[in-house]
Amino acid sequence: SCQAPRSRRDIVSASQDGKLIVWNSHNMMKDHSIPLRSSWVMTCAYERTRHELVACGGLDNLCSIYKLNQPQVIRASSELAGHDGYLSCCRFVDESRILTTSGDSMCILWDVERNESVMQFTDHTGDVMSVALHPQNPKLFVTGSCDSTAKFWDIRTPVQPVMTFGGHDSDVNSVAFFPDGEAFGTGSDDSTCQLFDLRCLMCINKYKSEKVLCGITSVEFSRSGRILFAGYDDFNAYGWDVIQDGLSVQQLWTLSGHDNRVSCLGISPTGEALCTGSWDTLLKVWS
């Protein structure tokens, strides 16, 4: 797993080698290398306001928070326990709150300073694989699940989602908001990416190649929103033109170079670079 903050050159990555690493993407040096108590890690996150916290989690069912404002980070400053399944994704809302998703079909909002659950979101009927925060309104977020749906949530009304979006034929592994927050993209094991508009509450485009029949692990939009990047199980990442008919026009770009599945990707704050992470143990930065 990997994530880049909104206004820094850092990249945080977590791997099953048992380390959480904060990289300087300009010189490829490690700013922090944090040993993890559990090497079975599946997700990591960077706090994007003060840049002082990172988080990770996985098969230990915990969300571990680490403070970076010290020369050497050895142990977690807090561990958030409340899920009954593996931690699949985590994203900081701000410097004091974080959202987590899990194989227990729940999404939980946590107070990091108090180490306690604030509210739970429980409408999914399968493992929740991904969460994305609205780029302008931190009270809104979207989740993707193995129940083949994506759900749009408002923290102010946690009892049920604002809207449930169907259309995929298999697990929704990744979700990402369009830069203006009016739409979001999904990636699924059914080999398709889809674009859902929150104004008309429906899918407005689907991206699929007859030559690519494998699952999609991760999606992310370019800074302008014109390109939807997706990581695939066939060791490649592809870039789709968002405004073209995704079923009749082939992908614009193929980023090949990994020797195993592309498990995560992220766009730099300036939009000038794309980072991909793979099961081949490498992070690659494309420009």
PDB file of C-alpha atoms in Angstrom:
ATOM      1  CA  SER A   1       0.000   0.000   0.000  1.00  0.00           C
ATOM      2  CA  CYS A   2       1.148   3.553  -0.655  1.00  0.00           C
ATOM      3  CA  GLN A   3      -0.131   7.127  -0.316  1.00  0.00           C
ATOM      4  CA  ALA A   4       1.227  10.605  -1.038  1.00  0.00           C
ATOM      5  CA  PRO A   5       0.265  13.691   0.995  1.00  0.00           C
ATOM      6  CA  ARG A   6      -1.416  16.637  -0.730  1.00  0.00           C
ATOM      7  CA  SER A   7       1.335  19.223  -0.362  1.00  0.00           C
ATOM      8  CA  ARG A   8       4.613  17.384   0.287  1.00  0.00           C
ATOM      9  CA  ARG A   9       7.157  15.328  -1.616  1.00  0.00           C
ATOM     10  CA  ASP A  10       6.811  12.362   0.751  1.00  0.00           C
ATOM     11  CA  ILE A  11       5.398   8.925  -0.021  1.00  0.00           C
ATOM     12  CA  VAL A  12       4.379   6.468   2.683  1.00  0.00           C
ATOM     13  CA  SER A  13       4.443   2.764   1.886  1.00  0.00           C
ATOM     14  CA  ALA A  14       3.778  -0.404   3.857  1.00  0.00           C
ATOM     15  CA  SER A  15       4.886  -3.880   2.907  1.00  0.00           C
ATOM     16  CA  GLN A  16       4.806  -7.407   4.245  1.00  0.00           C
ATOM     17  CA  ASP A  17       8.529  -7.141   4.889  1.00  0.00           C
ATOM     18  CA  GLY A  18       7.344  -5.698   8.217  1.00  0.00           C
ATOM     19  CA  LYS A  19       8.224  -2.052   7.601  1.00  0.00           C
ATOM     20  CA  LEU A  20       6.346   1.213   7.182  1.00  0.00           C
ATOM     21  CA  ILE A  21       8.570   3.611   5.219  1.00  0.00           C
ATOM     22  CA  VAL A  22       8.250   7.344   4.590  1.00  0.00           C
ATOM     23  CA  TRP A  23      10.190   8.170   1.407  1.00  0.00           C
ATOM     24  CA  ASN A  24      11.471  11.433  -0.002  1.00  0.00           C
ATOM     25  CA  SER A  25      10.296  11.049  -3.598  1.00  0.00           C
ATOM     26  CA  HIS A  26      12.807  13.596  -4.937  1.00  0.00           C
ATOM     27  CA  ASN A  27      15.954  11.776  -3.830  1.00  0.00           C
ATOM     28  CA  MET A  28      14.469   8.307  -3.120  1.00  0.00           C
ATOM     29  CA  MET A  29      15.886   8.344   0.412  1.00  0.00           C
ATOM     30  CA  LYS A  30      14.065   7.051   3.478  1.00  0.00           C
ATOM     31  CA  ASP A  31      13.000   9.724   5.949  1.00  0.00           C
ATOM     32  CA  HIS A  32      11.576   7.119   8.350  1.00  0.00           C
ATOM     33  CA  SER A  33      11.703   3.323   8.477  1.00  0.00           C
ATOM     34  CA  ILE A  34       9.280   2.050  11.103  1.00  0.00           C
ATOM     35  CA  PRO A  35       9.314  -1.592  12.240  1.00  0.00           C
ATOM     36  CA  LEU A  36       5.809  -3.037  12.507  1.00  0.00           C
ATOM     37  CA  ARG A  37       4.614  -5.402  15.199  1.00  0.00           C
ATOM     38  CA  SER A  38       2.645  -7.331  12.558  1.00  0.00           C
ATOM     39  CA  SER A  39       4.088  -7.785   9.076  1.00  0.00           C
ATOM     40  CA  TRP A  40       0.682  -8.725   7.629  1.00  0.00           C
ATOM     41  CA  VAL A  41      -0.092  -5.159   6.623  1.00  0.00           C
ATOM     42  CA  MET A  42      -2.643  -4.258   3.919  1.00  0.00           C
ATOM     43  CA  THR A  43      -3.000  -0.477   4.056  1.00  0.00           C
ATOM     44  CA  CYS A  44      -1.274   2.733   5.109  1.00  0.00           C
ATOM     45  CA  ALA A  45      -2.183   6.411   5.283  1.00  0.00           C
ATOM     46  CA  TYR A  46      -0.513   9.813   5.684  1.00  0.00           C
ATOM     47  CA  GLU A  47      -2.124  12.608   7.716  1.00  0.00           C
ATOM     48  CA  ARG A  48      -2.356  15.475   5.226  1.00  0.00           C
ATOM     49  CA  THR A  49      -2.817  18.572   7.397  1.00  0.00           C
ATOM     50  CA  ARG A  50       0.169  18.703   9.758  1.00  0.00           C
ATOM     51  CA  HIS A  51       2.100  15.776   8.230  1.00  0.00           C
ATOM     52  CA  GLU A  52       2.974  14.381  11.655  1.00  0.00           C
ATOM     53  CA  LEU A  53       1.031  11.083  11.650  1.00  0.00           C
ATOM     54  CA  VAL A  54       1.020   7.898   9.604  1.00  0.00           C
ATOM     55  CA  ALA A  55      -1.182   4.844  10.062  1.00  0.00           C
ATOM     56  CA  CYS A  56      -1.314   1.241   8.915  1.00  0.00           C
ATOM     57  CA  GLY A  57      -3.250  -1.960   9.482  1.00  0.00           C
ATOM     58  CA  GLY A  58      -3.909  -5.427   8.152  1.00  0.00           C
ATOM     59  CA  LEU A  59      -4.539  -8.939   9.394  1.00  0.00           C
ATOM     60  CA  ASP A  60      -4.006  -7.903  13.020  1.00  0.00           C
ATOM     61  CA  ASN A  61      -7.441  -6.149  12.860  1.00  0.00           C
ATOM     62  CA  LEU A  62      -5.833  -2.987  14.299  1.00  0.00           C
ATOM     63  CA  CYS A  63      -5.190   0.503  13.017  1.00  0.00           C
ATOM     64  CA  SER A  64      -1.767   1.513  14.335  1.00  0.00           C
ATOM     65  CA  ILE A  65      -0.917   5.240  14.521  1.00  0.00           C
ATOM     66  CA  TYR A  66       2.683   6.500  14.477  1.00  0.00           C
ATOM     67  CA  LYS A  67       3.965  10.011  15.273  1.00  0.00           C
ATOM     68  CA  LEU A  68       6.706  11.267  12.968  1.00  0.00           C
ATOM     69  CA  ASN A  69       7.817  14.289  15.034  1.00  0.00           C
ATOM     70  CA  GLN A  70      10.721  12.370  16.597  1.00  0.00           C
ATOM     71  CA  PRO A  71      14.143  11.282  15.297  1.00  0.00           C
ATOM     72  CA  GLN A  72      13.404   7.556  15.428  1.00  0.00           C
ATOM     73  CA  VAL A  73       9.945   6.000  15.400  1.00  0.00           C
ATOM     74  CA  ILE A  74       9.989   2.583  17.074  1.00  0.00           C
ATOM     75  CA  ARG A  75       6.478   1.876  18.331  1.00  0.00           C
ATOM     76  CA  ALA A  76       2.917   2.961  17.681  1.00  0.00           C
ATOM     77  CA  SER A  77       1.602   5.913  19.646  1.00  0.00           C
ATOM     78  CA  SER A  78      -1.850   4.313  19.640  1.00  0.00           C
ATOM     79  CA  GLU A  79      -3.630   1.194  18.409  1.00  0.00           C
ATOM     80  CA  LEU A  80      -7.304   1.419  17.461  1.00  0.00           C
ATOM     81  CA  ALA A  81      -9.072  -1.863  18.232  1.00  0.00           C
ATOM     82  CA  GLY A  82     -12.716  -2.408  17.290  1.00  0.00           C
ATOM     83  CA  HIS A  83     -12.871  -4.318  14.034  1.00  0.00           C
ATOM     84  CA  ASP A  84     -13.599  -8.054  13.987  1.00  0.00           C
ATOM     85  CA  GLY A  85     -11.879  -8.544  10.642  1.00  0.00           C
ATOM     86  CA  TYR A  86      -8.751  -7.498   8.783  1.00  0.00           C
ATOM     87  CA  LEU A  87      -8.154  -3.808   8.168  1.00  0.00           C
ATOM     88  CA  SER A  88      -8.392  -3.217   4.406  1.00  0.00           C
ATOM     89  CA  CYS A  89      -8.049   0.570   4.151  1.00  0.00           C
ATOM     90  CA  CYS A  90      -7.542   3.655   6.324  1.00  0.00           C
ATOM     91  CA  ARG A  91      -7.613   7.371   5.543  1.00  0.00           C
ATOM     92  CA  PHE A  92      -7.096  10.372   7.824  1.00  0.00           C
ATOM     93  CA  VAL A  93     -10.020  12.821   7.906  1.00  0.00           C
ATOM     94  CA  ASP A  94      -7.852  15.380   9.741  1.00  0.00           C
ATOM     95  CA  GLU A  95      -5.127  15.373  12.408  1.00  0.00           C
ATOM     96  CA  SER A  96      -7.505  13.956  15.035  1.00  0.00           C
ATOM     97  CA  ARG A  97      -9.797  11.582  13.092  1.00  0.00           C
ATOM     98  CA  ILE A  98      -9.320   8.576  10.819  1.00  0.00           C
ATOM     99  CA  LEU A  99     -11.676   6.322   8.837  1.00  0.00           C
ATOM    100  CA  THR A 100     -11.030   2.585   8.602  1.00  0.00           C
ATOM    101  CA  THR A 101     -12.659  -0.186   6.558  1.00  0.00           C
ATOM    102  CA  SER A 102     -12.560  -3.875   7.321  1.00  0.00           C
ATOM    103  CA  GLY A 103     -13.399  -7.425   6.382  1.00  0.00           C
ATOM    104  CA  ASP A 104     -16.075  -7.295   9.077  1.00  0.00           C
ATOM    105  CA  SER A 105     -18.241  -5.272   6.598  1.00  0.00           C
ATOM    106  CA  MET A 106     -17.918  -2.101   8.697  1.00  0.00           C
ATOM    107  CA  CYS A 107     -16.399   1.335   8.342  1.00  0.00           C
ATOM    108  CA  ILE A 108     -15.438   3.092  11.589  1.00  0.00           C
ATOM    109  CA  LEU A 109     -14.657   6.746  12.300  1.00  0.00           C
ATOM    110  CA  TRP A 110     -12.105   7.070  15.122  1.00  0.00           C
ATOM    111  CA  ASP A 111     -10.937   9.817  17.423  1.00  0.00           C
ATOM    112  CA  VAL A 112      -7.164   9.361  17.264  1.00  0.00           C
ATOM    113  CA  GLU A 113      -6.403  11.438  20.354  1.00  0.00           C
ATOM    114  CA  ARG A 114      -8.887   9.560  22.541  1.00  0.00           C
ATOM    115  CA  ASN A 115      -8.263   6.140  20.973  1.00  0.00           C
ATOM    116  CA  GLU A 116     -11.974   5.484  20.649  1.00  0.00           C
ATOM    117  CA  SER A 117     -14.607   4.777  18.031  1.00  0.00           C
ATOM    118  CA  VAL A 118     -16.823   7.782  17.233  1.00  0.00           C
ATOM    119  CA  MET A 119     -19.334   6.122  14.908  1.00  0.00           C
ATOM    120  CA  GLN A 120     -19.814   2.996  12.812  1.00  0.00           C
ATOM    121  CA  PHE A 121     -21.168   2.601   9.286  1.00  0.00           C
ATOM    122  CA  THR A 122     -22.659  -0.844   8.789  1.00  0.00           C
ATOM    123  CA  ASP A 123     -24.802  -1.012   5.630  1.00  0.00           C
ATOM    124  CA  HIS A 124     -22.445  -3.162   3.517  1.00  0.00           C
ATOM    125  CA  THR A 125     -23.073  -6.937   3.372  1.00  0.00           C
ATOM    126  CA  GLY A 126     -19.528  -7.916   2.365  1.00  0.00           C
ATOM    127  CA  ASP A 127     -15.930  -7.034   3.155  1.00  0.00           C
ATOM    128  CA  VAL A 128     -15.367  -3.277   2.770  1.00  0.00           C
ATOM    129  CA  MET A 129     -12.210  -2.908   0.700  1.00  0.00           C
ATOM    130  CA  SER A 130     -11.688   0.807   0.182  1.00  0.00           C
ATOM    131  CA  VAL A 131     -12.636   4.290   1.378  1.00  0.00           C
ATOM    132  CA  ALA A 132     -12.135   7.697  -0.251  1.00  0.00           C
ATOM    133  CA  LEU A 133     -12.752  11.098   1.327  1.00  0.00           C
ATOM    134  CA  HIS A 134     -14.493  13.912  -0.496  1.00  0.00           C
ATOM    135  CA  PRO A 135     -11.788  16.375  -1.655  1.00  0.00           C
ATOM    136  CA  GLN A 136     -13.640  19.468  -0.377  1.00  0.00           C
ATOM    137  CA  ASN A 137     -16.025  18.250   2.337  1.00  0.00           C
ATOM    138  CA  PRO A 138     -14.517  15.971   5.032  1.00  0.00           C
ATOM    139  CA  LYS A 139     -18.017  14.972   6.201  1.00  0.00           C
ATOM    140  CA  LEU A 140     -18.570  12.992   2.978  1.00  0.00           C
ATOM    141  CA  PHE A 141     -16.915   9.773   1.844  1.00  0.00           C
ATOM    142  CA  VAL A 142     -17.455   6.755  -0.397  1.00  0.00           C
ATOM    143  CA  THR A 143     -16.723   3.066   0.232  1.00  0.00           C
ATOM    144  CA  GLY A 144     -16.300   0.029  -2.034  1.00  0.00           C
ATOM    145  CA  SER A 145     -17.116  -3.521  -0.986  1.00  0.00           C
ATOM    146  CA  CYS A 146     -17.090  -7.202  -1.895  1.00  0.00           C
ATOM    147  CA  ASP A 147     -20.905  -6.962  -2.024  1.00  0.00           C
ATOM    148  CA  SER A 148     -20.315  -5.419  -5.495  1.00  0.00           C
ATOM    149  CA  THR A 149     -21.556  -1.974  -4.443  1.00  0.00           C
ATOM    150  CA  ALA A 150     -20.142   1.440  -3.628  1.00  0.00           C
ATOM    151  CA  LYS A 151     -21.878   3.553  -0.991  1.00  0.00           C
ATOM    152  CA  PHE A 152     -21.847   7.311  -0.548  1.00  0.00           C
ATOM    153  CA  TRP A 153     -21.927   8.406   3.114  1.00  0.00           C
ATOM    154  CA  ASP A 154     -22.466  11.555   5.160  1.00  0.00           C
ATOM    155  CA  ILE A 155     -20.921  11.496   8.652  1.00  0.00           C
ATOM    156  CA  ARG A 156     -23.871  13.565   9.912  1.00  0.00           C
ATOM    157  CA  THR A 157     -26.306  10.718   9.043  1.00  0.00           C
ATOM    158  CA  PRO A 158     -24.389   7.515   9.859  1.00  0.00           C
ATOM    159  CA  VAL A 159     -27.413   5.191  10.206  1.00  0.00           C
ATOM    160  CA  GLN A 160     -27.641   4.607   6.460  1.00  0.00           C
ATOM    161  CA  PRO A 161     -25.767   5.730   3.335  1.00  0.00           C
ATOM    162  CA  VAL A 162     -26.938   8.670   1.262  1.00  0.00           C
ATOM    163  CA  MET A 163     -26.892   6.421  -1.820  1.00  0.00           C
ATOM    164  CA  THR A 164     -25.909   2.908  -2.857  1.00  0.00           C
ATOM    165  CA  PHE A 165     -24.425   2.421  -6.324  1.00  0.00           C
ATOM    166  CA  GLY A 166     -24.650  -0.972  -8.031  1.00  0.00           C
ATOM    167  CA  GLY A 167     -23.473  -2.030 -11.475  1.00  0.00           C
ATOM    168  CA  HIS A 168     -20.384  -4.124 -10.855  1.00  0.00           C
ATOM    169  CA  ASP A 169     -20.484  -7.914 -11.171  1.00  0.00           C
ATOM    170  CA  SER A 170     -17.795  -8.604  -8.580  1.00  0.00           C
ATOM    171  CA  ASP A 171     -15.854  -7.095  -5.674  1.00  0.00           C
ATOM    172  CA  VAL A 172     -15.290  -3.328  -5.718  1.00  0.00           C
ATOM    173  CA  ASN A 173     -11.648  -3.148  -4.636  1.00  0.00           C
ATOM    174  CA  SER A 174     -10.993   0.577  -4.922  1.00  0.00           C
ATOM    175  CA  VAL A 175     -12.800   3.920  -4.992  1.00  0.00           C
ATOM    176  CA  ALA A 176     -11.519   7.437  -5.729  1.00  0.00           C
ATOM    177  CA  PHE A 177     -13.222  10.830  -5.921  1.00  0.00           C
ATOM    178  CA  PHE A 178     -13.134  12.954  -9.053  1.00  0.00           C
ATOM    179  CA  PRO A 179     -11.143  16.147  -8.225  1.00  0.00           C
ATOM    180  CA  ASP A 180     -14.240  18.389  -8.041  1.00  0.00           C
ATOM    181  CA  GLY A 181     -16.044  15.953  -5.722  1.00  0.00           C
ATOM    182  CA  GLU A 182     -19.072  15.661  -8.015  1.00  0.00           C
ATOM    183  CA  ALA A 183     -18.256  12.101  -9.123  1.00  0.00           C
ATOM    184  CA  PHE A 184     -16.182   9.087  -8.142  1.00  0.00           C
ATOM    185  CA  GLY A 185     -14.508   6.154  -9.858  1.00  0.00           C
ATOM    186  CA  THR A 186     -14.434   2.480  -8.933  1.00  0.00           C
ATOM    187  CA  GLY A 187     -12.237  -0.503  -9.810  1.00  0.00           C
ATOM    188  CA  SER A 188     -13.489  -4.066  -9.579  1.00  0.00           C
ATOM    189  CA  ASP A 189     -12.587  -7.723  -9.956  1.00  0.00           C
ATOM    190  CA  ASP A 190     -15.016  -7.764 -12.929  1.00  0.00           C
ATOM    191  CA  SER A 191     -12.227  -6.064 -14.972  1.00  0.00           C
ATOM    192  CA  THR A 192     -14.075  -2.756 -15.260  1.00  0.00           C
ATOM    193  CA  CYS A 193     -13.660   0.747 -13.931  1.00  0.00           C
ATOM    194  CA  GLN A 194     -16.832   2.785 -13.631  1.00  0.00           C
ATOM    195  CA  LEU A 195     -17.540   6.499 -13.218  1.00  0.00           C
ATOM    196  CA  PHE A 196     -20.520   7.461 -11.030  1.00  0.00           C
ATOM    197  CA  ASP A 197     -21.967  10.994 -10.990  1.00  0.00           C
ATOM    198  CA  LEU A 198     -23.329  12.175  -7.624  1.00  0.00           C
ATOM    199  CA  ARG A 199     -25.657  14.712  -9.272  1.00  0.00           C
ATOM    200  CA  CYS A 200     -27.606  12.233 -11.387  1.00  0.00           C
ATOM    201  CA  LEU A 201     -26.855   9.301  -9.013  1.00  0.00           C
ATOM    202  CA  MET A 202     -25.895   6.847 -11.732  1.00  0.00           C
ATOM    203  CA  CYS A 203     -23.003   5.359 -13.690  1.00  0.00           C
ATOM    204  CA  ILE A 204     -22.101   7.650 -16.599  1.00  0.00           C
ATOM    205  CA  ASN A 205     -19.170   5.703 -18.076  1.00  0.00           C
ATOM    206  CA  LYS A 206     -17.570   2.279 -17.941  1.00  0.00           C
ATOM    207  CA  TYR A 207     -13.966   1.481 -18.891  1.00  0.00           C
ATOM    208  CA  LYS A 208     -13.096  -2.015 -20.078  1.00  0.00           C
ATOM    209  CA  SER A 209     -10.783  -3.634 -22.601  1.00  0.00           C
ATOM    210  CA  GLU A 210     -11.566  -6.991 -24.176  1.00  0.00           C
ATOM    211  CA  LYS A 211      -7.837  -7.725 -23.990  1.00  0.00           C
ATOM    212  CA  VAL A 212      -7.626  -7.172 -20.221  1.00  0.00           C
ATOM    213  CA  LEU A 213      -9.622  -9.762 -18.302  1.00  0.00           C
ATOM    214  CA  CYS A 214      -8.033  -9.517 -14.850  1.00  0.00           C
ATOM    215  CA  GLY A 215      -9.128  -7.693 -11.723  1.00  0.00           C
ATOM    216  CA  ILE A 216      -8.430  -4.080 -10.784  1.00  0.00           C
ATOM    217  CA  THR A 217      -6.751  -3.383  -7.461  1.00  0.00           C
ATOM    218  CA  SER A 218      -6.638   0.421  -7.313  1.00  0.00           C
ATOM    219  CA  VAL A 219      -7.872   3.580  -9.054  1.00  0.00           C
ATOM    220  CA  GLU A 220      -6.923   7.261  -8.938  1.00  0.00           C
ATOM    221  CA  PHE A 221      -7.726  10.340 -11.028  1.00  0.00           C
ATOM    222  CA  SER A 222      -5.196  12.714 -12.527  1.00  0.00           C
ATOM    223  CA  ARG A 223      -5.156  16.191 -11.023  1.00  0.00           C
ATOM    224  CA  SER A 224      -7.390  17.568 -13.804  1.00  0.00           C
ATOM    225  CA  GLY A 225      -9.680  14.535 -13.708  1.00  0.00           C
ATOM    226  CA  ARG A 226      -9.209  13.853 -17.417  1.00  0.00           C
ATOM    227  CA  ILE A 227      -7.398  10.548 -16.836  1.00  0.00           C
ATOM    228  CA  LEU A 228      -8.447   7.636 -14.650  1.00  0.00           C
ATOM    229  CA  PHE A 229      -5.442   5.523 -13.719  1.00  0.00           C
ATOM    230  CA  ALA A 230      -6.003   1.929 -12.625  1.00  0.00           C
ATOM    231  CA  GLY A 231      -3.715  -0.817 -11.325  1.00  0.00           C
ATOM    232  CA  TYR A 232      -4.366  -4.340 -12.610  1.00  0.00           C
ATOM    233  CA  ASP A 233      -3.523  -7.924 -11.708  1.00  0.00           C
ATOM    234  CA  ASP A 234      -1.719  -8.352 -15.060  1.00  0.00           C
ATOM    235  CA  PHE A 235       1.298  -6.406 -13.691  1.00  0.00           C
ATOM    236  CA  ASN A 236       0.318  -3.194 -15.553  1.00  0.00           C
ATOM    237  CA  ALA A 237      -1.322   0.130 -14.827  1.00  0.00           C
ATOM    238  CA  TYR A 238      -3.558   1.694 -17.463  1.00  0.00           C
ATOM    239  CA  GLY A 239      -4.769   5.243 -18.030  1.00  0.00           C
ATOM    240  CA  TRP A 240      -8.291   5.842 -19.365  1.00  0.00           C
ATOM    241  CA  ASP A 241      -9.616   9.022 -20.990  1.00  0.00           C
ATOM    242  CA  VAL A 242     -12.554   9.825 -18.712  1.00  0.00           C
ATOM    243  CA  ILE A 243     -14.683  11.594 -21.345  1.00  0.00           C
ATOM    244  CA  GLN A 244     -14.340   8.928 -24.053  1.00  0.00           C
ATOM    245  CA  ASP A 245     -16.671   5.939 -24.290  1.00  0.00           C
ATOM    246  CA  GLY A 246     -14.739   3.461 -22.170  1.00  0.00           C
ATOM    247  CA  LEU A 247     -16.213   0.398 -23.908  1.00  0.00           C
ATOM    248  CA  SER A 248     -15.370   1.435 -27.477  1.00  0.00           C
ATOM    249  CA  VAL A 249     -12.062   3.297 -26.961  1.00  0.00           C
ATOM    250  CA  GLN A 250      -8.974   1.490 -25.704  1.00  0.00           C
ATOM    251  CA  GLN A 251      -6.935   2.769 -22.785  1.00  0.00           C
ATOM    252  CA  LEU A 252      -4.705   5.756 -23.567  1.00  0.00           C
ATOM    253  CA  TRP A 253      -1.619   4.614 -21.693  1.00  0.00           C
ATOM    254  CA  THR A 254      -0.097   1.338 -20.579  1.00  0.00           C
ATOM    255  CA  LEU A 255       2.471   1.587 -17.788  1.00  0.00           C
ATOM    256  CA  SER A 256       4.402  -1.672 -17.843  1.00  0.00           C
ATOM    257  CA  GLY A 257       7.517  -2.459 -15.856  1.00  0.00           C
ATOM    258  CA  HIS A 258       6.408  -4.338 -12.762  1.00  0.00           C
ATOM    259  CA  ASP A 259       6.994  -8.084 -12.427  1.00  0.00           C
ATOM    260  CA  ASN A 260       3.901  -8.785 -10.335  1.00  0.00           C
ATOM    261  CA  ARG A 261       0.424  -7.349  -9.768  1.00  0.00           C
ATOM    262  CA  VAL A 262       0.117  -3.588  -9.282  1.00  0.00           C
ATOM    263  CA  SER A 263      -1.433  -3.355  -5.811  1.00  0.00           C
ATOM    264  CA  CYS A 264      -1.683   0.430  -5.307  1.00  0.00           C
ATOM    265  CA  LEU A 265      -1.145   3.767  -7.013  1.00  0.00           C
ATOM    266  CA  GLY A 266      -1.269   7.471  -6.206  1.00  0.00           C
ATOM    267  CA  ILE A 267      -0.917  10.869  -7.874  1.00  0.00           C
ATOM    268  CA  SER A 268       1.552  13.527  -6.701  1.00  0.00           C
ATOM    269  CA  PRO A 269       0.090  16.810  -5.343  1.00  0.00           C
ATOM    270  CA  THR A 270       1.222  18.693  -8.458  1.00  0.00           C
ATOM    271  CA  GLY A 271      -0.227  16.070 -10.791  1.00  0.00           C
ATOM    272  CA  GLU A 272       3.144  15.661 -12.501  1.00  0.00           C
ATOM    273  CA  ALA A 273       3.921  12.131 -11.312  1.00  0.00           C
ATOM    274  CA  LEU A 274       2.234   8.807 -10.618  1.00  0.00           C
ATOM    275  CA  CYS A 275       3.503   6.280  -8.073  1.00  0.00           C
ATOM    276  CA  THR A 276       2.701   2.584  -8.429  1.00  0.00           C
ATOM    277  CA  GLY A 277       3.346  -0.155  -5.882  1.00  0.00           C
ATOM    278  CA  SER A 278       3.525  -3.836  -6.712  1.00  0.00           C
ATOM    279  CA  TRP A 279       3.862  -7.306  -5.268  1.00  0.00           C
ATOM    280  CA  ASP A 280       7.330  -7.304  -6.882  1.00  0.00           C
ATOM    281  CA  THR A 281       8.346  -5.228  -3.779  1.00  0.00           C
ATOM    282  CA  LEU A 282       9.011  -2.067  -5.834  1.00  0.00           C
ATOM    283  CA  LEU A 283       7.565   1.421  -5.908  1.00  0.00           C
ATOM    284  CA  LYS A 284       7.880   3.114  -9.304  1.00  0.00           C
ATOM    285  CA  VAL A 285       7.398   6.843  -9.946  1.00  0.00           C
ATOM    286  CA  TRP A 286       6.224   7.721 -13.459  1.00  0.00           C
ATOM    287  CA  SER A 287       6.307  11.219 -14.991  1.00  0.00           C
TER     288      SER A 287
END
